[in-house]
Amino acid sequence: SQAIVEFIPLQCTQTAAFTVFLKKFATWWPTHSFSLAAEQGHRPRKILFTPKVGGKITETLFDGSQADWRTMLEFTRVRKLAIAWHVSTTEKRKPQDVAFRENGDRSVVTLTHSGWGAFGDNWRSSRETYDSDWVMVFTKAFAAACAYKTGKA
């Protein structure tokens, strides 16, 4: 099963992109459609990203309960995150790498999402769904958040 690889050119520096990704995650991530609360027709109360190896993205749902989306497997400040990913109560965890690099006064983020074999015979349809979702989430929402941070929107 082939990994999804997205290259996202951004209108901000590598450090700014990393900061927006981690510290502003709840402001750019489309929680209205990609959260555990959204599966139940609600928005989450809060999303907290704990940036360290073993850290998690934790969603506080509309009813006050909490659930983890991701577990941080690797954390190299300003350069790379490796994450075990799932945003569904029924999903198996899949590895995801997010790498940040300079490109002059701008940056490029590379998203690599693999592990599709965990879906068995249904891996192709799951991968296709995620592929189109990542385009919306990263090339639109995250890129816009980075441009806004630098006033280049």
PDB file of C-alpha atoms in Angstrom:
ATOM      1  CA  SER A   1       0.000   0.000   0.000  1.00  0.00           C
ATOM      2  CA  GLN A   2       1.468   3.334  -1.085  1.00  0.00           C
ATOM      3  CA  ALA A   3       1.964   6.227   1.287  1.00  0.00           C
ATOM      4  CA  ILE A   4       0.255   9.564   0.728  1.00  0.00           C
ATOM      5  CA  VAL A   5       2.930  12.218   0.265  1.00  0.00           C
ATOM      6  CA  GLU A   6       1.943  15.887   0.099  1.00  0.00           C
ATOM      7  CA  PHE A   7       4.396  18.784  -0.391  1.00  0.00           C
ATOM      8  CA  ILE A   8       2.920  22.030   0.906  1.00  0.00           C
ATOM      9  CA  PRO A   9       4.734  25.281   0.026  1.00  0.00           C
ATOM     10  CA  LEU A  10       4.023  27.879   2.706  1.00  0.00           C
ATOM     11  CA  GLN A  11       4.182  31.666   2.916  1.00  0.00           C
ATOM     12  CA  CYS A  12       6.032  31.588   6.239  1.00  0.00           C
ATOM     13  CA  THR A  13       9.356  30.468   7.669  1.00  0.00           C
ATOM     14  CA  GLN A  14      10.076  26.943   8.867  1.00  0.00           C
ATOM     15  CA  THR A  15       9.903  28.099  12.498  1.00  0.00           C
ATOM     16  CA  ALA A  16       6.583  29.878  11.934  1.00  0.00           C
ATOM     17  CA  ALA A  17       5.115  26.815  10.164  1.00  0.00           C
ATOM     18  CA  PHE A  18       6.162  24.560  13.035  1.00  0.00           C
ATOM     19  CA  THR A  19       4.706  27.005  15.577  1.00  0.00           C
ATOM     20  CA  VAL A  20       1.388  27.287  13.714  1.00  0.00           C
ATOM     21  CA  PHE A  21       1.184  23.509  13.400  1.00  0.00           C
ATOM     22  CA  LEU A  22       1.702  22.878  17.114  1.00  0.00           C
ATOM     23  CA  LYS A  23       0.570  25.930  19.041  1.00  0.00           C
ATOM     24  CA  LYS A  24      -2.276  27.045  16.772  1.00  0.00           C
ATOM     25  CA  PHE A  25      -3.491  23.567  15.813  1.00  0.00           C
ATOM     26  CA  ALA A  26      -7.019  24.098  17.140  1.00  0.00           C
ATOM     27  CA  THR A  27      -7.396  27.328  15.113  1.00  0.00           C
ATOM     28  CA  TRP A  28      -6.658  25.858  11.678  1.00  0.00           C
ATOM     29  CA  TRP A  29      -7.720  22.220  12.004  1.00  0.00           C
ATOM     30  CA  PRO A  30     -11.285  21.811  10.605  1.00  0.00           C
ATOM     31  CA  THR A  31     -12.856  20.364  13.778  1.00  0.00           C
ATOM     32  CA  HIS A  32     -16.360  20.788  12.341  1.00  0.00           C
ATOM     33  CA  SER A  33     -15.677  17.807  10.070  1.00  0.00           C
ATOM     34  CA  PHE A  34     -12.493  16.129  11.368  1.00  0.00           C
ATOM     35  CA  SER A  35     -12.885  15.423  15.071  1.00  0.00           C
ATOM     36  CA  LEU A  36     -14.440  12.808  17.295  1.00  0.00           C
ATOM     37  CA  ALA A  37     -17.146  15.277  18.321  1.00  0.00           C
ATOM     38  CA  ALA A  38     -17.970  15.831  14.626  1.00  0.00           C
ATOM     39  CA  GLU A  39     -18.729  12.103  14.301  1.00  0.00           C
ATOM     40  CA  GLN A  40     -21.557  12.771  16.769  1.00  0.00           C
ATOM     41  CA  GLY A  41     -22.746  16.018  15.149  1.00  0.00           C
ATOM     42  CA  HIS A  42     -20.971  18.413  17.548  1.00  0.00           C
ATOM     43  CA  ARG A  43     -17.843  20.523  17.794  1.00  0.00           C
ATOM     44  CA  PRO A  44     -15.185  19.750  20.380  1.00  0.00           C
ATOM     45  CA  ARG A  45     -14.772  21.999  23.408  1.00  0.00           C
ATOM     46  CA  LYS A  46     -10.997  22.008  23.159  1.00  0.00           C
ATOM     47  CA  ILE A  47      -8.049  20.352  21.410  1.00  0.00           C
ATOM     48  CA  LEU A  48      -4.705  20.180  23.192  1.00  0.00           C
ATOM     49  CA  PHE A  49      -1.430  19.227  21.475  1.00  0.00           C
ATOM     50  CA  THR A  50       1.329  18.045  23.846  1.00  0.00           C
ATOM     51  CA  PRO A  51       4.552  18.519  21.819  1.00  0.00           C
ATOM     52  CA  LYS A  52       6.989  15.849  23.047  1.00  0.00           C
ATOM     53  CA  VAL A  53       7.763  12.181  22.440  1.00  0.00           C
ATOM     54  CA  GLY A  54       4.839  10.302  23.977  1.00  0.00           C
ATOM     55  CA  GLY A  55       2.719  13.485  23.865  1.00  0.00           C
ATOM     56  CA  LYS A  56      -0.784  13.381  22.461  1.00  0.00           C
ATOM     57  CA  ILE A  57      -3.413  15.420  20.718  1.00  0.00           C
ATOM     58  CA  THR A  58      -6.324  15.236  23.109  1.00  0.00           C
ATOM     59  CA  GLU A  59      -9.834  16.313  22.208  1.00  0.00           C
ATOM     60  CA  THR A  60     -12.279  17.420  24.870  1.00  0.00           C
ATOM     61  CA  LEU A  61     -15.631  16.472  23.435  1.00  0.00           C
ATOM     62  CA  PHE A  62     -18.892  18.409  23.782  1.00  0.00           C
ATOM     63  CA  ASP A  63     -19.872  16.304  26.825  1.00  0.00           C
ATOM     64  CA  GLY A  64     -16.580  16.924  28.656  1.00  0.00           C
ATOM     65  CA  SER A  65     -15.103  13.473  27.966  1.00  0.00           C
ATOM     66  CA  GLN A  66     -11.619  13.265  26.483  1.00  0.00           C
ATOM     67  CA  ALA A  67     -10.095  11.141  23.739  1.00  0.00           C
ATOM     68  CA  ASP A  68      -6.648  10.974  22.139  1.00  0.00           C
ATOM     69  CA  TRP A  69      -6.173  11.368  18.390  1.00  0.00           C
ATOM     70  CA  ARG A  70      -2.437  11.023  18.043  1.00  0.00           C
ATOM     71  CA  THR A  71       0.604   9.874  19.933  1.00  0.00           C
ATOM     72  CA  MET A  72       3.925  11.582  19.183  1.00  0.00           C
ATOM     73  CA  LEU A  73       6.567   9.013  18.231  1.00  0.00           C
ATOM     74  CA  GLU A  74       9.303  11.485  17.276  1.00  0.00           C
ATOM     75  CA  PHE A  75       9.684  15.169  18.036  1.00  0.00           C
ATOM     76  CA  THR A  76      12.536  17.183  16.530  1.00  0.00           C
ATOM     77  CA  ARG A  77      11.790  20.850  17.192  1.00  0.00           C
ATOM     78  CA  VAL A  78      11.188  22.901  14.040  1.00  0.00           C
ATOM     79  CA  ARG A  79      12.069  19.936  11.776  1.00  0.00           C
ATOM     80  CA  LYS A  80       9.963  16.800  12.137  1.00  0.00           C
ATOM     81  CA  LEU A  81       7.089  15.097  13.903  1.00  0.00           C
ATOM     82  CA  ALA A  82       6.341  11.382  13.636  1.00  0.00           C
ATOM     83  CA  ILE A  83       2.867  10.526  14.849  1.00  0.00           C
ATOM     84  CA  ALA A  84       0.658   7.472  15.323  1.00  0.00           C
ATOM     85  CA  TRP A  85      -2.596   8.820  13.897  1.00  0.00           C
ATOM     86  CA  HIS A  86      -6.310   8.082  14.236  1.00  0.00           C
ATOM     87  CA  VAL A  87      -9.271  10.459  14.405  1.00  0.00           C
ATOM     88  CA  SER A  88     -12.059   7.974  14.778  1.00  0.00           C
ATOM     89  CA  THR A  89     -13.179   5.599  17.458  1.00  0.00           C
ATOM     90  CA  THR A  90     -13.162   2.804  14.872  1.00  0.00           C
ATOM     91  CA  GLU A  91      -9.867   3.551  13.120  1.00  0.00           C
ATOM     92  CA  LYS A  92      -6.589   1.733  13.477  1.00  0.00           C
ATOM     93  CA  ARG A  93      -3.543   3.907  14.149  1.00  0.00           C
ATOM     94  CA  LYS A  94      -1.414   4.763  11.121  1.00  0.00           C
ATOM     95  CA  PRO A  95       2.026   6.379  10.997  1.00  0.00           C
ATOM     96  CA  GLN A  96       2.296   9.953   9.805  1.00  0.00           C
ATOM     97  CA  ASP A  97       5.419  12.096   9.391  1.00  0.00           C
ATOM     98  CA  VAL A  98       5.349  15.860   9.082  1.00  0.00           C
ATOM     99  CA  ALA A  99       8.698  17.382   8.039  1.00  0.00           C
ATOM    100  CA  PHE A 100       9.411  21.127   7.971  1.00  0.00           C
ATOM    101  CA  ARG A 101      12.196  22.731   5.896  1.00  0.00           C
ATOM    102  CA  GLU A 102      13.298  26.213   4.885  1.00  0.00           C
ATOM    103  CA  ASN A 103      12.842  27.449   1.335  1.00  0.00           C
ATOM    104  CA  GLY A 104      14.365  30.922   1.339  1.00  0.00           C
ATOM    105  CA  ASP A 105      12.173  33.151   3.534  1.00  0.00           C
ATOM    106  CA  ARG A 106       9.385  30.603   3.196  1.00  0.00           C
ATOM    107  CA  SER A 107       9.078  26.900   3.954  1.00  0.00           C
ATOM    108  CA  VAL A 108       7.855  23.578   2.640  1.00  0.00           C
ATOM    109  CA  VAL A 109       6.102  20.984   4.765  1.00  0.00           C
ATOM    110  CA  THR A 110       6.071  17.371   3.662  1.00  0.00           C
ATOM    111  CA  LEU A 111       3.296  15.149   4.969  1.00  0.00           C
ATOM    112  CA  THR A 112       3.803  11.394   4.617  1.00  0.00           C
ATOM    113  CA  HIS A 113       0.894   9.207   5.725  1.00  0.00           C
ATOM    114  CA  SER A 114       1.451   5.450   5.501  1.00  0.00           C
ATOM    115  CA  GLY A 115       0.257   2.222   7.091  1.00  0.00           C
ATOM    116  CA  TRP A 116      -2.676   1.602   4.766  1.00  0.00           C
ATOM    117  CA  GLY A 117      -2.247  -2.175   5.055  1.00  0.00           C
ATOM    118  CA  ALA A 118      -3.919  -1.898   8.482  1.00  0.00           C
ATOM    119  CA  PHE A 119      -7.214  -1.532   6.598  1.00  0.00           C
ATOM    120  CA  GLY A 120      -6.924  -4.958   4.966  1.00  0.00           C
ATOM    121  CA  ASP A 121      -8.859  -5.267   1.725  1.00  0.00           C
ATOM    122  CA  ASN A 122     -10.346  -1.776   2.128  1.00  0.00           C
ATOM    123  CA  TRP A 123      -7.014   0.065   2.160  1.00  0.00           C
ATOM    124  CA  ARG A 124      -7.452   1.644  -1.294  1.00  0.00           C
ATOM    125  CA  SER A 125     -10.748   3.382  -0.515  1.00  0.00           C
ATOM    126  CA  SER A 126      -9.474   4.570   2.882  1.00  0.00           C
ATOM    127  CA  ARG A 127      -6.310   5.940   1.284  1.00  0.00           C
ATOM    128  CA  GLU A 128      -8.297   7.753  -1.447  1.00  0.00           C
ATOM    129  CA  THR A 129     -10.527   9.389   1.172  1.00  0.00           C
ATOM    130  CA  TYR A 130      -7.555  10.531   3.240  1.00  0.00           C
ATOM    131  CA  ASP A 131      -5.691  11.723   0.157  1.00  0.00           C
ATOM    132  CA  SER A 132      -8.455  14.184  -0.738  1.00  0.00           C
ATOM    133  CA  ASP A 133      -8.949  15.158   2.927  1.00  0.00           C
ATOM    134  CA  TRP A 134      -5.253  15.974   3.370  1.00  0.00           C
ATOM    135  CA  VAL A 135      -5.372  18.258   0.350  1.00  0.00           C
ATOM    136  CA  MET A 136      -8.176  20.236   2.002  1.00  0.00           C
ATOM    137  CA  VAL A 137      -6.655  20.216   5.488  1.00  0.00           C
ATOM    138  CA  PHE A 138      -3.033  20.945   4.614  1.00  0.00           C
ATOM    139  CA  THR A 139      -2.944  22.760   1.294  1.00  0.00           C
ATOM    140  CA  LYS A 140      -5.890  24.937   2.237  1.00  0.00           C
ATOM    141  CA  ALA A 141      -6.429  25.264   6.012  1.00  0.00           C
ATOM    142  CA  PHE A 142      -2.847  24.917   7.263  1.00  0.00           C
ATOM    143  CA  ALA A 143      -1.336  26.940   4.401  1.00  0.00           C
ATOM    144  CA  ALA A 144      -3.888  29.730   5.001  1.00  0.00           C
ATOM    145  CA  ALA A 145      -3.089  29.762   8.735  1.00  0.00           C
ATOM    146  CA  CYS A 146       0.615  30.133   7.964  1.00  0.00           C
ATOM    147  CA  ALA A 147      -0.004  32.937   5.456  1.00  0.00           C
ATOM    148  CA  TYR A 148      -2.270  34.732   7.938  1.00  0.00           C
ATOM    149  CA  LYS A 149       0.377  34.525  10.685  1.00  0.00           C
ATOM    150  CA  THR A 150       2.841  36.376   8.479  1.00  0.00           C
ATOM    151  CA  GLY A 151       0.324  38.821   6.980  1.00  0.00           C
ATOM    152  CA  LYS A 152       0.731  37.296   3.505  1.00  0.00           C
ATOM    153  CA  ALA A 153      -2.858  36.083   3.211  1.00  0.00           C
TER     154      ALA A 153
END
